[in-house]
Coordinates of C-alpha atoms in Angstrom, one line a residue:
X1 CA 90.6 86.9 100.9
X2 CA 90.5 90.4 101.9
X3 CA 88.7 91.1 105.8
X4 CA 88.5 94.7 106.9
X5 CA 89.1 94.3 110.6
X6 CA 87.0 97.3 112.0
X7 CA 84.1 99.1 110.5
X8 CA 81.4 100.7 112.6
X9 CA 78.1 100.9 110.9
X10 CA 75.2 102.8 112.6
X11 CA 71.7 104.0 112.6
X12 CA 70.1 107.1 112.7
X13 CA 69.3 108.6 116.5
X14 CA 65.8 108.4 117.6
X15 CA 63.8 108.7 120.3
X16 CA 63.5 104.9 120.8
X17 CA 67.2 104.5 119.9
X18 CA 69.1 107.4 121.6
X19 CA 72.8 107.8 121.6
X20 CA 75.5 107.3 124.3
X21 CA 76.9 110.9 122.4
X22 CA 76.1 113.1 120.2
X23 CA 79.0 113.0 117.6
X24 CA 79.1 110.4 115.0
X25 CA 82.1 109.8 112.8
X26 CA 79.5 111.1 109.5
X27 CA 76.4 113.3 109.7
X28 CA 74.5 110.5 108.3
X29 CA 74.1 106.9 109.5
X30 CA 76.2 104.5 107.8
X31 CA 75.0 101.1 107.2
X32 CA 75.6 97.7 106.3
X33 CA 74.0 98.4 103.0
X34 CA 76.0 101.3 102.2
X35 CA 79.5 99.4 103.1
X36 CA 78.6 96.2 101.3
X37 CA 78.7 98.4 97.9
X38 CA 81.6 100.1 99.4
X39 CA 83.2 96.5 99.6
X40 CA 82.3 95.4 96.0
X41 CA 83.8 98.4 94.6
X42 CA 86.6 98.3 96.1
X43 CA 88.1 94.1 96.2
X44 CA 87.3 93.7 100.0
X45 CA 85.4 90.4 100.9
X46 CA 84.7 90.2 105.0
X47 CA 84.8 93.1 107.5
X48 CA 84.2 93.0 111.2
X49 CA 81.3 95.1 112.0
X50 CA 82.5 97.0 115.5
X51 CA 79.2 98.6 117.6
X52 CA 80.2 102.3 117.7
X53 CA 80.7 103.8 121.0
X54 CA 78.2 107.1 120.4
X55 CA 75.7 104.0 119.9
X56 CA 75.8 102.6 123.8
X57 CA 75.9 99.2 124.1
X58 CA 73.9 97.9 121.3
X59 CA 75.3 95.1 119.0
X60 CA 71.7 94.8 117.1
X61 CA 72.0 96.3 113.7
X62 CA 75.6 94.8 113.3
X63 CA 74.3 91.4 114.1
X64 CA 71.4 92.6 111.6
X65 CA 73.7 92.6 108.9
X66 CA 76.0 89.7 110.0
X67 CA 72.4 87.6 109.5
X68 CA 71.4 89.0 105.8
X69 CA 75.1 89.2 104.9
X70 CA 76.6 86.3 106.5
X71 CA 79.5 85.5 103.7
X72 CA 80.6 89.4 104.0
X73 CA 80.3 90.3 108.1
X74 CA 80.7 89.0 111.3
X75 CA 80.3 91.3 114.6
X76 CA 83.1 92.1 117.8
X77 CA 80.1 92.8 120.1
X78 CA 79.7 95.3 123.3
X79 CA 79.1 93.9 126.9
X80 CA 78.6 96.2 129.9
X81 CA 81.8 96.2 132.5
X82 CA 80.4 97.3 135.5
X83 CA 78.7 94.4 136.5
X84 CA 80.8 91.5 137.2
X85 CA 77.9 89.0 136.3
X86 CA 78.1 89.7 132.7
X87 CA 80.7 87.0 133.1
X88 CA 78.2 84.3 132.5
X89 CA 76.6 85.7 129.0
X90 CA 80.7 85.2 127.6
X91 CA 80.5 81.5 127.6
X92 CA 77.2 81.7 125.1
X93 CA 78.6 84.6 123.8
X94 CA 79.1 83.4 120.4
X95 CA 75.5 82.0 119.9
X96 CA 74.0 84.8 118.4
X97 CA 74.9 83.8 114.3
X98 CA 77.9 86.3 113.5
X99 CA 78.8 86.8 117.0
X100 CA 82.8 86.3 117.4
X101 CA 84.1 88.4 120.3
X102 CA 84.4 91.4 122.3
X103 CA 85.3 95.1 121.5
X104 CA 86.3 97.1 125.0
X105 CA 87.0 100.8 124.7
X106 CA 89.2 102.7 127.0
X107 CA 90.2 105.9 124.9
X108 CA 89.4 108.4 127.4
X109 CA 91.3 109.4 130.1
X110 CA 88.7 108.8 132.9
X111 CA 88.4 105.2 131.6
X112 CA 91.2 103.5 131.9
X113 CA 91.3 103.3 135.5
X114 CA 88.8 100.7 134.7
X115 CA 91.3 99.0 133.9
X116 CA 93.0 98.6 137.2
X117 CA 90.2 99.1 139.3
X118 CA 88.7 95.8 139.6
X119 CA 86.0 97.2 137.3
X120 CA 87.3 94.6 134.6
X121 CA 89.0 91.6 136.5
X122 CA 85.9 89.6 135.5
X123 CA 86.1 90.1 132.0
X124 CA 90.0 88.9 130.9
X125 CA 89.6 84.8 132.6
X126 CA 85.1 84.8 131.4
X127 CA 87.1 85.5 128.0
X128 CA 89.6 83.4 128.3
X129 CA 87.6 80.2 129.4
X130 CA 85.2 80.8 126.5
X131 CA 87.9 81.1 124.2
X132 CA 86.5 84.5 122.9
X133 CA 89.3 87.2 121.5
X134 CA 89.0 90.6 123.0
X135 CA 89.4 93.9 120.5
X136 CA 91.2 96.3 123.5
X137 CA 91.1 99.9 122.2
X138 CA 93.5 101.3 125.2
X139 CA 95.9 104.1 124.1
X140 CA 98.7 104.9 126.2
X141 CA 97.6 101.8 128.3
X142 CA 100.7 99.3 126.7
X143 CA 101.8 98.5 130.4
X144 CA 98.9 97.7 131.8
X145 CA 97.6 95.9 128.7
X146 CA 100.7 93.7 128.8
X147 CA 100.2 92.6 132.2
X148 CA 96.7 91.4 131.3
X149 CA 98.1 89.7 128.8
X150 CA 100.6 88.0 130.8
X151 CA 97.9 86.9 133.0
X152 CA 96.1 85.4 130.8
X153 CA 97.9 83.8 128.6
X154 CA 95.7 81.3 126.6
X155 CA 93.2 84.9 125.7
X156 CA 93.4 86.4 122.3
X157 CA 94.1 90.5 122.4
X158 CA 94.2 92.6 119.8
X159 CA 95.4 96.0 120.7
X160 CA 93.1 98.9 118.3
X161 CA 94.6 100.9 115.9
X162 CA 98.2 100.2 117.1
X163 CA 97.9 102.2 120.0
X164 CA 97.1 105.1 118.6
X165 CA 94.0 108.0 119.5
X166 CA 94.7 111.2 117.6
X167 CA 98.7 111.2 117.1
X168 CA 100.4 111.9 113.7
X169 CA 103.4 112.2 112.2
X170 CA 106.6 111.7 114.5
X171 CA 104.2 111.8 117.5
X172 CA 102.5 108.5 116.2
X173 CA 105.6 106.8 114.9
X174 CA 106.6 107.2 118.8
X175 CA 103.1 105.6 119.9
X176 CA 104.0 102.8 117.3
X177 CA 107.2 102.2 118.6
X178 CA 106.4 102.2 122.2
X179 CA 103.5 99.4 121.8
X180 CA 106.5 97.2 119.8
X181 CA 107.4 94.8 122.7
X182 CA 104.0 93.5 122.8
X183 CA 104.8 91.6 120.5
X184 CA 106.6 89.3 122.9
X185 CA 103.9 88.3 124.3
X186 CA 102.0 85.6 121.8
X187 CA 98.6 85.9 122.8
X188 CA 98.9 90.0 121.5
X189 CA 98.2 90.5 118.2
X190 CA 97.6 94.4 116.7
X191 CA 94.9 95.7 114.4
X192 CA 96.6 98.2 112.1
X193 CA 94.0 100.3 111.1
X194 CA 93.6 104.1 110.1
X195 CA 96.5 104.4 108.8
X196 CA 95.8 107.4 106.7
X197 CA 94.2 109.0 110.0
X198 CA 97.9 109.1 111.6
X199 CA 99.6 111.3 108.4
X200 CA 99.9 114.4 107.5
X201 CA 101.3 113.7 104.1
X202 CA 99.2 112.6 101.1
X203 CA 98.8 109.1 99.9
X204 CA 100.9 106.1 100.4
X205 CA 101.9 108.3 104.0
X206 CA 105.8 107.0 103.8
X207 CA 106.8 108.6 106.9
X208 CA 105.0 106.2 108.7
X209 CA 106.0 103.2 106.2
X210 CA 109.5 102.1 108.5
X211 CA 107.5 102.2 111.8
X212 CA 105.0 100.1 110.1
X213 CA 107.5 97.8 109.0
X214 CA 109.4 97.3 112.1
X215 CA 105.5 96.3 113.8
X216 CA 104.7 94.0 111.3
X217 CA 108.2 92.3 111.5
X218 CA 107.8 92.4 115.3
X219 CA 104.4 91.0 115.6
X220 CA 104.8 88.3 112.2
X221 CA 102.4 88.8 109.7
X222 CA 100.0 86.2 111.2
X223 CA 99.4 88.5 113.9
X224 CA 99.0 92.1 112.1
X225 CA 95.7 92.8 110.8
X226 CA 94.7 95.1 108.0
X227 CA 91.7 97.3 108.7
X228 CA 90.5 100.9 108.0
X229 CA 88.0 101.8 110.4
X230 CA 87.3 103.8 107.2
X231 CA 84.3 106.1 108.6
X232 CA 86.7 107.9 110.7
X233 CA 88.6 108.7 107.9
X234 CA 86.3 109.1 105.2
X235 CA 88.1 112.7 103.9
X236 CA 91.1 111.7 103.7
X237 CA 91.2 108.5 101.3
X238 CA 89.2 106.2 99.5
X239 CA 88.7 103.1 100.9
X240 CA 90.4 101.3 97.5
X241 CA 93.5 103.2 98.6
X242 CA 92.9 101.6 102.0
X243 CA 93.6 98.5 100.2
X244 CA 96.3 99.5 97.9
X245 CA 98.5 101.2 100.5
X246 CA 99.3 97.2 102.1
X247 CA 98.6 95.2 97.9
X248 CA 100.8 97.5 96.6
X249 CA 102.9 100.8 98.1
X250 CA 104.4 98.6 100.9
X251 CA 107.4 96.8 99.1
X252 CA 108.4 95.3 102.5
X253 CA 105.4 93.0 102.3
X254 CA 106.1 89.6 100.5
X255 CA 103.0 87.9 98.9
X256 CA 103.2 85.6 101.6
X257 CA 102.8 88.6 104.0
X258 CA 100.1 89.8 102.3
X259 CA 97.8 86.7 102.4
X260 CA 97.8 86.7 106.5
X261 CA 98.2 90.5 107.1
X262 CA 94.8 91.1 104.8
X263 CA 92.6 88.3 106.1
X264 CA 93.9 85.0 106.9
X265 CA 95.8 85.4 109.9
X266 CA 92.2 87.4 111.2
X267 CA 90.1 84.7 110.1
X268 CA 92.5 82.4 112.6
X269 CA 92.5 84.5 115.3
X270 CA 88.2 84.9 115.4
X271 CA 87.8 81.5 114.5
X272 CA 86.1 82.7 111.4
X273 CA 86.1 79.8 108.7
X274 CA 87.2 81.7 105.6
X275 CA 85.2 78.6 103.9
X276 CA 81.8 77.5 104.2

């Protein structure tokens, strides 16, 4: 079982259904249609269908496809943080059919105060009482993510795209690195994802392949997840080599490995039945 971890999938601005921002990952709306093909052609069962952010807070259209498709997606859904009585909606939060969790986004600078403002001390225990995983995209945040961890020690986190935003090279092996002793902390798990997006050297990207193994070895394979966020990097591979870069151009990875890093050890951590 193969289960993508983080694809965005999007409709086209309108009038009736303006954007948060104007810049998209594509110039044209990517759907769920378009990705299931994209799935079947390239070996991958499941994906998690993530909101984008240029959308605003809308989880419809994933939990559109999460309905027609429900074998293939399920949706990390968008809540609004600056009102403290969102709390209450998290405890029916997974009612809507496909519904498994939360996806917060603090990439921008003049976000993650929210973080330590109060703006968010509702969300971590509503979450944590309803037994719903958080998807925490926080670069350059690892300290203050680990301390939320800490505090709530019974909630599921799963740090985005191993900490990275827009670091390559030996600038993202340093990222990498520095979000290692997170792994400490049980309740953290880490969505490695993009991989292609964080190398300047063409396909498999083996300067990045120790640093990769050092955070899969850190964090256990039951709690790395495969994943290729694969609209952001749409030019630089195909999504089958998104695949093929963990099945088969990582030797580090045991078939064992492989089984949790690629679905399984997801599956677990959403409470996503990989039977029906």
């Amino acid at each position: 079982m193969i289960i993508d971890a983080q694809i965005h999938v999007w409709k086209a601005e309108t009038p009736d259904r303006p954007w948060r921002s104007p810049v998209a990952h594509l110039p044209e709306p990517f759907g769920y249609e378009d990705l299931l093909r994209l799935m079947q052609e390239s070996g991958v069962d499941r994906a998690v269908l993530v909101p984008p952010g240029w959308e605003g807070g809308r989880s419809d259209f994933a939990l559109e496809g999460a309905a027609r498709h429900p074998d293939r997606f399920a949706v990390m859904g968008r809540i609004p943080l600056g009102n403290a009585a969102n709390a209450v909606k998290l405890a029916r939060w997974r009612e809507p059919f496909g519904m498994l969790g939360v996806r917060v986004a603090f990439q921008k600078k003049d976000a993650w105060a929210q973080l330590t403002d109060g703006t968010t001390d509702w969300l971590w225990p509503a979450a944590e009482a309803a037994r719903l995983p958080i998807m925490l995209f926080a670069p350059g945040q690892v300290d203050t993510v680990a301390e939320i961890a800490r505090a709530h020690p019974k909630l599921p986190i799963i740090f985005d795209h191993m900490g990275l935003l827009r670091e390559k090279d030996d600038a993202a092996v340093r990222v990498i690195e520095s979000i290692i002793p997170l792994a400490d902390l049980p309740n953290m798990h880490v969505k490695v994802t993009s991989v292609p997006f964080y190398s300047t050297e063409p396909y498999p990207y083996r300067n990045l392949h120790d640093v990769l193994a050092r955070l899969i070895r850190a964090f256990g394979p039951r709690r790395a997840f495969w994943g290729t966020d694969i609209t952001r990097i749409w030019s630089l591979c195909t999504y089958r080599q998104c695949v093929t870069l963990f099945t088969e151009d990582l030797p580090f990875l045991s078939a064992g490995d492989l089984d949790w890093i690629m679905g399984r050890g997801l599956a677990e951590c959403l409470r996503w039945p990989l039977a029906h």
